[in-house]
Each structure stands twice: as C-alpha cells, then as structure tokens.
PDB file of C-alpha atoms in Angstrom:
ATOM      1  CA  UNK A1070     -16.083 -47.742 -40.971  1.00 80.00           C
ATOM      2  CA  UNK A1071     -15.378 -44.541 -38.545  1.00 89.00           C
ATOM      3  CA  UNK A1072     -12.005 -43.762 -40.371  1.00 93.00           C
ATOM      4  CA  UNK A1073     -13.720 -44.354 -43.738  1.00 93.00           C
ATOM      5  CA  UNK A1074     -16.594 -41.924 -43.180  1.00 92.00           C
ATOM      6  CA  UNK A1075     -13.811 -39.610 -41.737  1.00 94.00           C
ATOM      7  CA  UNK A1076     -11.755 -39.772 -44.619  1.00 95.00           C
ATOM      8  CA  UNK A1077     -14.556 -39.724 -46.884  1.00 93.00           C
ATOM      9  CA  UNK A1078     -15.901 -36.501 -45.472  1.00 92.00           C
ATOM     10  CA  UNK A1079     -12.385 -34.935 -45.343  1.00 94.00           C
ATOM     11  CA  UNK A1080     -11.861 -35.389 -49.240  1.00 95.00           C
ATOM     12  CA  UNK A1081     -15.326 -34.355 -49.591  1.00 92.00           C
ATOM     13  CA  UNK A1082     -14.725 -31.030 -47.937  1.00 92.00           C
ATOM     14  CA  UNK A1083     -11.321 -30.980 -49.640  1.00 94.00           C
ATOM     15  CA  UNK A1084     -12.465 -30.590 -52.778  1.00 94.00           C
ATOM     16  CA  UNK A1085     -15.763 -28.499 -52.704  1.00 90.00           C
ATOM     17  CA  UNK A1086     -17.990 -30.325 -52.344  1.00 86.00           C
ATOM     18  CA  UNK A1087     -18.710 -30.594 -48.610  1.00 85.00           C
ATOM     19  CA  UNK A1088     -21.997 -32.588 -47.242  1.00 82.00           C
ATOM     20  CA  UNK A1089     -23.610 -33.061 -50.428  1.00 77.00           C
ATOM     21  CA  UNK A1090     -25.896 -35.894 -48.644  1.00 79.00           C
ATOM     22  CA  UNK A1091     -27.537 -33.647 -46.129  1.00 80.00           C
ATOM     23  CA  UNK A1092     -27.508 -31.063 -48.433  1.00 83.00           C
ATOM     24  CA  UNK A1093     -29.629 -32.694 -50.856  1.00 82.00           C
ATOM     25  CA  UNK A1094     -32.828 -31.982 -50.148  1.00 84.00           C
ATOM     26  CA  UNK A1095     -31.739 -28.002 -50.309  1.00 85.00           C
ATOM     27  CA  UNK A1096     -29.629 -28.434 -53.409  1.00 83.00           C
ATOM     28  CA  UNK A1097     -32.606 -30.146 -54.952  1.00 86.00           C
ATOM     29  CA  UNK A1098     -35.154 -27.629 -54.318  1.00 88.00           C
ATOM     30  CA  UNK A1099     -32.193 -24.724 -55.029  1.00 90.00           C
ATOM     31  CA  UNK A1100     -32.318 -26.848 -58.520  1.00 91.00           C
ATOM     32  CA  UNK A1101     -36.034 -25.627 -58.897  1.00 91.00           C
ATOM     33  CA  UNK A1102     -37.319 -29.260 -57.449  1.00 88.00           C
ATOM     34  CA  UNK A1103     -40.360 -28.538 -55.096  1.00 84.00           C
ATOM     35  CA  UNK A1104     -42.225 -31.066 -52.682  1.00 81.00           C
ATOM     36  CA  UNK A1105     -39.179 -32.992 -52.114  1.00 78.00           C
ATOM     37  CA  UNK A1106     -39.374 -35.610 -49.903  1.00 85.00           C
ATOM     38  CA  UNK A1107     -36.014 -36.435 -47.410  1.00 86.00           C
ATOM     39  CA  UNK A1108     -35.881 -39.818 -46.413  1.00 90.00           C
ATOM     40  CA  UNK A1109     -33.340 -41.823 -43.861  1.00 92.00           C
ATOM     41  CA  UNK A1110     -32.895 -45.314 -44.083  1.00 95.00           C
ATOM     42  CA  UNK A1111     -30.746 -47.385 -42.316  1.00 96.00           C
ATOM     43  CA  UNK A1112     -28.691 -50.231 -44.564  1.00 96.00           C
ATOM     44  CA  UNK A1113     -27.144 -53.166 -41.936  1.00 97.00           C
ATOM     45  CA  UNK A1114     -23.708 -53.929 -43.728  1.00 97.00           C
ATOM     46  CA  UNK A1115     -21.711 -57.027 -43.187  1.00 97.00           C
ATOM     47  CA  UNK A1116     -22.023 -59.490 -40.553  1.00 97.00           C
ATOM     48  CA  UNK A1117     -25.475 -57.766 -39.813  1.00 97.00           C
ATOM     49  CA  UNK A1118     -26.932 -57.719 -43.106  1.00 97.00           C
ATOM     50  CA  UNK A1119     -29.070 -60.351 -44.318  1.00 97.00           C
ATOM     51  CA  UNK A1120     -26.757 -63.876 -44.590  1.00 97.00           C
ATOM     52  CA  UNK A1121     -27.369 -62.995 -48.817  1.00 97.00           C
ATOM     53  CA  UNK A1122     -26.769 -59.831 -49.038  1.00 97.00           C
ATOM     54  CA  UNK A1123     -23.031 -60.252 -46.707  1.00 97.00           C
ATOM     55  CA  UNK A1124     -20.678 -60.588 -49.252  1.00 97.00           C
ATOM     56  CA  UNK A1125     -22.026 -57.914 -51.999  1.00 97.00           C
ATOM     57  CA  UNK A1126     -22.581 -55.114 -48.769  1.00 97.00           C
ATOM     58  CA  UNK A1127     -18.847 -55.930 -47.931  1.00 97.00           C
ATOM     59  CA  UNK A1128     -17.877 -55.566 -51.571  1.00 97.00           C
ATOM     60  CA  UNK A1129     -20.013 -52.336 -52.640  1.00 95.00           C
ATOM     61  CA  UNK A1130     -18.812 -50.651 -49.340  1.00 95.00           C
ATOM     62  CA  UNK A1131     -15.084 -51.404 -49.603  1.00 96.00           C
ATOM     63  CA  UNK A1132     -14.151 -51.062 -53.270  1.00 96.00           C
ATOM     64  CA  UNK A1133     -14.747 -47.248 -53.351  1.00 96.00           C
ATOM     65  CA  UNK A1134     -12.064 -47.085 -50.338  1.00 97.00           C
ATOM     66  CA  UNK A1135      -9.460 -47.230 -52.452  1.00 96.00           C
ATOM     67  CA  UNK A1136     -10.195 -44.695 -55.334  1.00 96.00           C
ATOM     68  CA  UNK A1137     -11.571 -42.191 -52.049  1.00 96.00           C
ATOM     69  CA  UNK A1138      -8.235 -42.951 -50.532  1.00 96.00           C
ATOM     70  CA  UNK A1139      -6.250 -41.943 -53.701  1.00 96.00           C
ATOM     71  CA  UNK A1140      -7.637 -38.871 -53.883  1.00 96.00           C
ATOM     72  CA  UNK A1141      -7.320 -38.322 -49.979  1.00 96.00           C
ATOM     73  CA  UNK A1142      -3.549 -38.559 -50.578  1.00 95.00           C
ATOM     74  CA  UNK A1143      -3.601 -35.525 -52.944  1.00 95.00           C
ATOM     75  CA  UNK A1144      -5.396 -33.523 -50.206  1.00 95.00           C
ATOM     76  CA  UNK A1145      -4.330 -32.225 -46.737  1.00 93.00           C
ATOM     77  CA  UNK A1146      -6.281 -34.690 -44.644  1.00 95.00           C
ATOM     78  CA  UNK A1147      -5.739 -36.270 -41.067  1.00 96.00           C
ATOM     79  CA  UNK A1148      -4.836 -39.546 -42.705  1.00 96.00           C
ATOM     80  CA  UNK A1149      -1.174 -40.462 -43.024  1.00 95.00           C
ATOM     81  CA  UNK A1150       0.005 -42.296 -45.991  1.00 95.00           C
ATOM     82  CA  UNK A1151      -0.034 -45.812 -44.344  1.00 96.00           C
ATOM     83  CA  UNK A1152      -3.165 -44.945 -42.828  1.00 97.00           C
ATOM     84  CA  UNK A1153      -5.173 -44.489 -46.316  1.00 97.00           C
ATOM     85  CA  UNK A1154      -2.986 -47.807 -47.962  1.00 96.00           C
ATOM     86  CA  UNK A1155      -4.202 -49.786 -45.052  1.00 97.00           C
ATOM     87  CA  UNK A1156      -7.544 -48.104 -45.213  1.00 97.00           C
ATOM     88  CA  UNK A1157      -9.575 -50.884 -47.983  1.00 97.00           C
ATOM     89  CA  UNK A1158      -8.720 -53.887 -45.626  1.00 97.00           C
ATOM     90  CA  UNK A1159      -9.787 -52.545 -42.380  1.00 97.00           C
ATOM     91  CA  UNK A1160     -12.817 -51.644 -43.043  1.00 97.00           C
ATOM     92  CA  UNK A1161     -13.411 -55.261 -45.593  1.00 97.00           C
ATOM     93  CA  UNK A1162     -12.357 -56.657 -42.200  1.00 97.00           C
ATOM     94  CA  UNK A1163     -14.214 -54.614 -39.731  1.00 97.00           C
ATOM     95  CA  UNK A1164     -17.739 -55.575 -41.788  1.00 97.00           C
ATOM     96  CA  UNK A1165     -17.029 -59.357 -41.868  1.00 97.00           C
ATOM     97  CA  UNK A1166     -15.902 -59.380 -38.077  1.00 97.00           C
ATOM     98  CA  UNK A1167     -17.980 -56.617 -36.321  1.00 96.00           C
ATOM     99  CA  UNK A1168     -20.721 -55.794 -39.179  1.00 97.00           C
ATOM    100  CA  UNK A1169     -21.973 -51.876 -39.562  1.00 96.00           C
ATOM    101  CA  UNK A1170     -24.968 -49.692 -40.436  1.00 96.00           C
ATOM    102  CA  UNK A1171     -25.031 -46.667 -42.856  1.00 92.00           C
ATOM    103  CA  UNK A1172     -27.645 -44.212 -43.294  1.00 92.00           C
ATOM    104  CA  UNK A1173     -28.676 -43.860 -46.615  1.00 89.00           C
ATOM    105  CA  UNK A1174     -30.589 -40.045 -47.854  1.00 86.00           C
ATOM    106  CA  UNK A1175     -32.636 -40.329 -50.382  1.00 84.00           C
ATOM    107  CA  UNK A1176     -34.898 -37.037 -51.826  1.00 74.00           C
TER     108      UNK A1176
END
C-alpha cells in the first residue's frame, strides 16, 4: 500500500494535479463553496475490514493500480518498469495477508 500511495502521488504531481485531496477543502471554497466542512475518516481495508466487506475493499483498492501504473510509466517517477507491472499484485496481496487503512477526505 506504501509503494501504491507513492506512486499514486508521484503521477499525481506528474501531471498537475498535485494533492488534490488535501487541497479540497481550499479548491472548494476557491470554487465559491463557503462553510465547507473537512472531514477524515479512516476506511480498514482487507484483512481488517469487516469479514463482508474483505473481498470488495481488496477489489476497489487494487483495480485502479493498474490504469495509475500505466500512466506512471509515461512519467519520470521513482518506479522502475518491473516495479509498476508487479505493482497490482502486491498490494492485492499485501491487503489479504497484512490488511491496511486509508484515510478518506471528504468536504
């Protein structure tokens, strides 16, 4: 999950659009938005989320690896090649083994 966030952020910076989800509150009220609200929540992924929720958490976290990963390889990133092809199994892996958390934004 480390290396995907990495990689994630490093595409997100490589192509302009930096840390939209910590920005969003100030984007939003840039936008003409006022009283916005920030919220954190914390989603348990994988092996830690809720014995129902396992196998779509694995699935909604690890299919957008790939795509992310695509587009990574088009950019100057720290990833090498093998790297970002092995990328969508280590972290489907990592969640069914070891489990994660992700902190959600929401405005």
């Amino acid at each position: 999950m480390t290396d995907f966030a990495r990689m994630a952020s490093e595409v997100w910076t490589g192509i302009g659009v930096g840390d939209f989800a910590n920005q969003l509150k100030p984007m939003l009220e840039e936008a003409g938005l006022r009283n916005e609200e920030e919220r954190r929540i914390v989603i348990e992924l994988g092996k830690w989320a809720k014995p129902e929720l396992r196998a779509q958490s694995i699935n909604r976290v690890s299919a957008p690896v790939k795509p992310i990963s695509a587009v990574a390889s088009d950019l100057e990133t720290s990833f090498s090649r093998e790297q970002l092809d092995g990328l969508q199994g280590r972290v489907r892996a990592e969640l069914e083994s070891e489990g994660g958390r992700v902190e959600m934004i929401v405005a």
